[in-house]
Amino acid sequence: MRASLSAKRLRGGAAYLPHYTVLIAVSVIMMVPFVWMLSTSLKEPADIFVFPPRLLPSPIRWANYSDVITSMPFHLFYWNSVYIAALVTAGTVFFASLAGYAFARIPFRGGNLVFLMLLSTMMIPNEVIAIPMFLFMRDIGWINTHLPLIVLPIFGAGGVFGVFVMRQFFLSIPKELEEAAMIDGCSRMRIYLTIMLPLAKPAIATLVIFTFLTSWNDFFDPLIFINDRELMTLPLALSMFTNESGTSWHLLMSASVMATLPLLIVFFFAQKQFIEGVSMTGLKE
């Protein structure tokens, strides 16, 4: 009996071998740019483009990281990106979860039409509305501040995407839970806070990762709205390593490694809920 079970397991594992082989090969290919970035960040400038290329730097130049910090106020750029991305993520999760719950659970006339109109705004490229938004931000005195980088993503395409994610997840939650809570005398807000949000952790984790990643890597909006150096974010700071005389690749790669760390940390702590949220979002129409 045990021998037959072992044979079945081996045959089952062999059937998935081609899939695992393809996944491993794709993973290795996708890791190459990151490995090259990490290797370059530890090399001497003269060793970056030697042929044949060397993966392991010799000698290892840790001073590249200290040079990045001393060559510019890198800590200030880092802080700007951290707190902007954190506020955008928190605001998007809060407003998107409220709107998603309303669209999923509170029936009102024309709700589906309003939701479709809201989704249609995601088809408008950011470049199309860049000039009108710049003029509007200038008129209200928000140019050269961080307010456009915080408010616009929350109520823009990123916020609409968040509403879609939360709505689809709330639709997958059985209505019986909400009906039982209403019988016990719970209000809509209490149901939202004590029942819906705890159950929506996978969707929230998915939205946190996507929103934080988008805000952290945003280059276009800071380029439009920010003028002063001390207000710049990391994407703008990385562009400062390129000038008329060329690109300081060793410093650029060192700064890129440090800029990537928060993204890895966020995904590491939320990967389980992220995978669950992606697999469950969109189960119901």
Short mmCIF file of C-alpha atoms in Angstrom, two decimals:
data_model
loop_
_atom_site.label_atom_id
_atom_site.label_comp_id
_atom_site.label_asym_id
_atom_site.label_seq_id
_atom_site.Cartn_x
_atom_site.Cartn_y
_atom_site.Cartn_z
CA MET A 1 0.00 0.00 0.00
CA ARG A 2 2.73 2.44 0.95
CA ALA A 3 4.67 1.57 -2.19
CA SER A 4 1.66 2.28 -4.38
CA LEU A 5 1.04 5.63 -2.65
CA SER A 6 4.69 6.60 -3.14
CA ALA A 7 4.50 5.65 -6.81
CA LYS A 8 1.36 7.78 -7.27
CA ARG A 9 3.04 10.74 -5.60
CA LEU A 10 6.08 10.38 -7.85
CA ARG A 11 3.90 10.24 -10.97
CA GLY A 12 1.94 13.25 -9.76
CA GLY A 13 5.14 15.17 -9.10
CA ALA A 14 6.53 14.24 -12.52
CA ALA A 15 3.41 15.63 -14.18
CA TYR A 16 4.13 19.06 -12.68
CA LEU A 17 7.86 18.97 -13.49
CA PRO A 18 7.55 20.93 -16.78
CA HIS A 19 5.53 23.63 -15.01
CA TYR A 20 8.11 23.97 -12.24
CA THR A 21 10.93 24.04 -14.80
CA VAL A 22 9.30 26.91 -16.71
CA LEU A 23 8.58 28.83 -13.48
CA ILE A 24 12.16 28.45 -12.29
CA ALA A 25 13.54 29.55 -15.67
CA VAL A 26 11.28 32.63 -15.76
CA SER A 27 12.19 33.47 -12.15
CA VAL A 28 15.90 33.30 -12.95
CA ILE A 29 15.44 35.57 -15.98
CA MET A 30 13.48 38.11 -13.92
CA MET A 31 16.13 38.07 -11.19
CA VAL A 32 18.97 38.95 -13.57
CA PRO A 33 18.37 42.77 -13.55
CA PHE A 34 18.18 42.83 -9.76
CA VAL A 35 21.35 40.75 -9.39
CA TRP A 36 23.15 43.00 -11.88
CA MET A 37 21.99 46.08 -9.95
CA LEU A 38 23.23 44.64 -6.65
CA SER A 39 26.55 43.59 -8.19
CA THR A 40 27.10 46.96 -9.87
CA SER A 41 26.39 48.80 -6.63
CA LEU A 42 29.47 47.15 -5.11
CA LYS A 43 31.90 47.62 -8.01
CA GLU A 44 34.56 50.13 -8.84
CA PRO A 45 33.49 52.50 -11.65
CA ALA A 46 36.14 51.04 -13.97
CA ASP A 47 34.88 47.47 -13.44
CA ILE A 48 31.26 48.00 -14.38
CA PHE A 49 31.53 47.52 -18.15
CA VAL A 50 34.52 45.19 -18.36
CA PHE A 51 34.28 42.30 -20.81
CA PRO A 52 33.60 39.53 -20.08
CA PRO A 53 31.33 40.87 -17.32
CA ARG A 54 32.02 39.74 -13.76
CA LEU A 55 29.09 38.99 -11.51
CA LEU A 56 31.05 39.06 -8.25
CA PRO A 57 32.78 42.41 -7.68
CA SER A 58 36.43 42.29 -6.78
CA PRO A 59 37.22 44.24 -4.71
CA ILE A 60 33.90 44.96 -3.02
CA ARG A 61 33.39 48.72 -2.76
CA TRP A 62 31.05 49.42 0.17
CA ALA A 63 31.96 53.09 -0.07
CA ASN A 64 29.50 53.48 -2.94
CA TYR A 65 26.64 53.52 -0.45
CA SER A 66 28.27 56.10 1.80
CA ASP A 67 29.11 58.23 -1.26
CA VAL A 68 25.41 58.30 -2.19
CA ILE A 69 24.45 59.53 1.27
CA THR A 70 27.18 62.18 1.41
CA SER A 71 26.84 63.43 -2.18
CA MET A 72 23.25 64.62 -1.66
CA PRO A 73 20.60 64.81 1.10
CA PHE A 74 19.55 61.26 0.31
CA HIS A 75 17.92 60.77 3.72
CA LEU A 76 15.63 63.72 3.01
CA PHE A 77 14.55 62.30 -0.35
CA TYR A 78 14.02 58.94 1.34
CA TRP A 79 11.81 60.46 4.03
CA ASN A 80 9.77 62.38 1.45
CA SER A 81 9.03 59.17 -0.45
CA VAL A 82 8.28 57.18 2.71
CA TYR A 83 5.76 59.55 4.23
CA ILE A 84 4.09 60.42 0.90
CA ALA A 85 3.68 56.74 -0.01
CA ALA A 86 2.41 55.94 3.50
CA LEU A 87 -0.21 58.71 3.43
CA VAL A 88 -1.33 57.83 -0.09
CA THR A 89 -1.65 54.16 0.88
CA ALA A 90 -3.57 54.88 4.08
CA GLY A 91 -5.90 57.36 2.37
CA THR A 92 -6.55 55.08 -0.58
CA VAL A 93 -7.37 52.09 1.63
CA PHE A 94 -9.70 54.18 3.81
CA PHE A 95 -11.72 55.87 1.07
CA ALA A 96 -11.65 52.91 -1.33
CA SER A 97 -12.89 50.51 1.32
CA LEU A 98 -15.75 52.86 2.23
CA ALA A 99 -16.76 53.37 -1.39
CA GLY A 100 -16.29 49.69 -2.22
CA TYR A 101 -18.55 48.69 0.67
CA ALA A 102 -21.19 51.17 -0.46
CA PHE A 103 -21.17 49.94 -4.05
CA ALA A 104 -21.23 46.28 -2.97
CA ARG A 105 -23.73 46.34 -0.11
CA ILE A 106 -25.87 49.51 -0.20
CA PRO A 107 -28.33 49.42 -3.12
CA PHE A 108 -29.25 52.77 -4.64
CA ARG A 109 -30.74 53.87 -7.93
CA GLY A 110 -28.15 54.09 -10.69
CA GLY A 111 -25.44 52.46 -8.57
CA ASN A 112 -24.14 50.24 -11.37
CA LEU A 113 -24.09 53.17 -13.81
CA VAL A 114 -22.17 55.33 -11.36
CA PHE A 115 -19.70 52.50 -10.80
CA LEU A 116 -19.17 52.05 -14.56
CA MET A 117 -18.65 55.79 -14.97
CA LEU A 118 -16.13 55.69 -12.14
CA LEU A 119 -14.24 52.84 -13.79
CA SER A 120 -14.24 54.64 -17.12
CA THR A 121 -12.04 57.37 -15.63
CA MET A 122 -9.21 54.83 -15.40
CA MET A 123 -9.00 54.86 -19.21
CA ILE A 124 -7.88 58.50 -19.24
CA PRO A 125 -4.06 58.64 -19.40
CA ASN A 126 -2.37 60.73 -16.76
CA GLU A 127 -0.50 62.66 -19.45
CA VAL A 128 -3.78 63.91 -20.93
CA ILE A 129 -4.85 65.69 -17.73
CA ALA A 130 -1.36 66.78 -16.68
CA ILE A 131 -1.67 70.37 -17.94
CA PRO A 132 -5.21 70.99 -16.56
CA MET A 133 -4.20 69.53 -13.19
CA PHE A 134 -1.06 71.67 -13.12
CA LEU A 135 -3.09 74.81 -13.81
CA PHE A 136 -5.63 73.84 -11.15
CA MET A 137 -2.92 73.10 -8.57
CA ARG A 138 -1.28 76.43 -9.41
CA ASP A 139 -4.51 78.33 -8.92
CA ILE A 140 -5.08 76.87 -5.43
CA GLY A 141 -1.42 77.34 -4.43
CA TRP A 142 -0.36 73.69 -4.23
CA ILE A 143 2.56 73.87 -6.68
CA ASN A 144 5.91 73.03 -5.10
CA THR A 145 4.22 71.22 -2.20
CA HIS A 146 3.60 67.56 -1.47
CA LEU A 147 -0.19 68.00 -1.41
CA PRO A 148 -0.74 67.12 -5.12
CA LEU A 149 1.36 63.98 -4.68
CA ILE A 150 -0.88 62.88 -1.79
CA VAL A 151 -4.38 64.05 -2.73
CA LEU A 152 -4.43 63.33 -6.47
CA PRO A 153 -3.49 59.61 -6.24
CA ILE A 154 -6.06 58.98 -3.49
CA PHE A 155 -8.94 60.36 -5.55
CA GLY A 156 -7.48 59.57 -8.98
CA ALA A 157 -6.99 56.38 -10.96
CA GLY A 158 -5.30 54.63 -8.02
CA GLY A 159 -8.29 55.33 -5.80
CA VAL A 160 -10.70 54.09 -8.47
CA PHE A 161 -8.70 50.87 -8.77
CA GLY A 162 -8.92 50.50 -5.01
CA VAL A 163 -12.71 50.93 -5.11
CA PHE A 164 -12.91 48.17 -7.72
CA VAL A 165 -10.73 45.78 -5.68
CA MET A 166 -12.65 46.36 -2.45
CA ARG A 167 -16.06 46.15 -4.11
CA GLN A 168 -15.28 42.84 -5.77
CA PHE A 169 -14.01 41.40 -2.51
CA PHE A 170 -17.01 42.60 -0.49
CA LEU A 171 -19.29 40.94 -3.07
CA SER A 172 -17.67 37.60 -2.26
CA ILE A 173 -18.64 37.85 1.44
CA PRO A 174 -21.95 36.07 2.23
CA LYS A 175 -24.86 38.45 2.82
CA GLU A 176 -26.01 36.30 5.73
CA LEU A 177 -23.25 37.72 7.92
CA GLU A 178 -24.45 41.25 7.34
CA GLU A 179 -28.10 40.32 7.79
CA ALA A 180 -27.36 38.58 11.11
CA ALA A 181 -25.50 41.67 12.32
CA MET A 182 -28.43 43.90 11.36
CA ILE A 183 -30.82 41.67 13.30
CA ASP A 184 -28.55 42.15 16.34
CA GLY A 185 -28.90 45.90 15.92
CA CYS A 186 -25.58 46.77 14.24
CA SER A 187 -25.43 49.91 12.13
CA ARG A 188 -23.88 50.05 8.68
CA MET A 189 -20.73 51.68 10.02
CA ARG A 190 -20.35 49.11 12.77
CA ILE A 191 -20.81 46.27 10.27
CA TYR A 192 -18.18 47.88 8.07
CA LEU A 193 -15.69 48.32 10.92
CA THR A 194 -16.19 45.09 12.88
CA ILE A 195 -17.15 42.56 10.18
CA MET A 196 -16.24 43.70 6.69
CA LEU A 197 -12.79 45.19 7.27
CA PRO A 198 -11.42 42.22 9.28
CA LEU A 199 -12.64 39.84 6.55
CA ALA A 200 -11.15 42.05 3.83
CA LYS A 201 -7.53 41.73 5.00
CA PRO A 202 -6.43 39.92 1.78
CA ALA A 203 -7.95 42.64 -0.42
CA ILE A 204 -6.49 45.37 1.78
CA ALA A 205 -3.03 43.76 1.55
CA THR A 206 -3.35 43.63 -2.24
CA LEU A 207 -4.36 47.28 -2.37
CA VAL A 208 -1.57 48.31 0.04
CA ILE A 209 1.11 46.67 -2.11
CA PHE A 210 -0.14 48.09 -5.41
CA THR A 211 -0.72 51.58 -3.99
CA PHE A 212 2.57 51.79 -2.11
CA LEU A 213 4.48 50.52 -5.15
CA THR A 214 2.82 53.01 -7.49
CA SER A 215 3.36 55.98 -5.19
CA TRP A 216 6.94 54.98 -4.36
CA ASN A 217 7.92 54.71 -8.04
CA ASP A 218 6.01 57.77 -9.25
CA PHE A 219 8.28 60.01 -11.31
CA PHE A 220 5.86 61.93 -13.53
CA ASP A 221 3.84 63.80 -10.88
CA PRO A 222 6.82 64.92 -8.74
CA LEU A 223 8.53 66.12 -11.92
CA ILE A 224 5.52 68.35 -12.67
CA PHE A 225 4.64 69.67 -9.23
CA ILE A 226 7.98 69.85 -7.38
CA ASN A 227 10.63 72.51 -7.95
CA ASP A 228 12.70 72.73 -4.76
CA ARG A 229 15.39 70.13 -4.21
CA GLU A 230 14.51 69.45 -0.58
CA LEU A 231 10.97 68.47 -1.62
CA MET A 232 12.07 65.87 -4.17
CA THR A 233 11.27 62.18 -3.89
CA LEU A 234 13.55 59.24 -4.63
CA PRO A 235 12.67 58.80 -8.34
CA LEU A 236 13.68 62.41 -8.96
CA ALA A 237 16.80 61.96 -6.83
CA LEU A 238 17.87 58.95 -8.89
CA SER A 239 17.74 61.04 -12.06
CA MET A 240 20.33 63.40 -10.52
CA PHE A 241 23.06 60.78 -11.03
CA THR A 242 22.80 61.40 -14.78
CA ASN A 243 24.15 64.65 -16.21
CA GLU A 244 25.87 66.01 -19.32
CA SER A 245 29.10 64.16 -18.53
CA GLY A 246 27.40 60.76 -18.24
CA THR A 247 25.88 58.49 -15.63
CA SER A 248 27.52 57.51 -12.35
CA TRP A 249 26.38 53.91 -12.60
CA HIS A 250 27.96 52.72 -9.35
CA LEU A 251 26.19 55.45 -7.36
CA LEU A 252 22.94 55.08 -9.29
CA MET A 253 22.82 51.34 -8.62
CA SER A 254 23.67 51.82 -4.94
CA ALA A 255 20.85 54.33 -4.58
CA SER A 256 18.50 52.01 -6.48
CA VAL A 257 19.26 49.14 -4.10
CA MET A 258 18.43 51.32 -1.11
CA ALA A 259 15.27 52.54 -2.86
CA THR A 260 14.14 48.96 -3.49
CA LEU A 261 14.38 47.81 0.13
CA PRO A 262 11.02 49.26 1.35
CA LEU A 263 9.20 47.55 -1.52
CA LEU A 264 10.72 44.19 -0.60
CA ILE A 265 9.82 44.71 3.06
CA VAL A 266 6.19 45.59 2.28
CA PHE A 267 5.77 42.59 -0.02
CA PHE A 268 7.51 40.23 2.41
CA PHE A 269 5.10 41.01 5.23
CA ALA A 270 1.97 41.08 3.04
CA GLN A 271 2.69 38.36 0.47
CA LYS A 272 0.34 35.74 1.97
CA GLN A 273 -2.64 38.10 2.07
CA PHE A 274 -1.63 39.53 -1.31
CA ILE A 275 -1.77 36.14 -3.04
CA GLU A 276 -5.08 35.33 -1.36
CA GLY A 277 -6.52 38.69 -2.29
CA VAL A 278 -5.51 38.41 -5.96
CA SER A 279 -7.02 34.92 -6.17
CA MET A 280 -10.33 35.96 -4.55
CA THR A 281 -10.87 39.41 -6.05
CA GLY A 282 -13.28 39.31 -8.96
CA LEU A 283 -15.01 36.02 -8.05
CA LYS A 284 -18.40 37.73 -8.27
CA GLU A 285 -19.76 40.24 -10.70
#
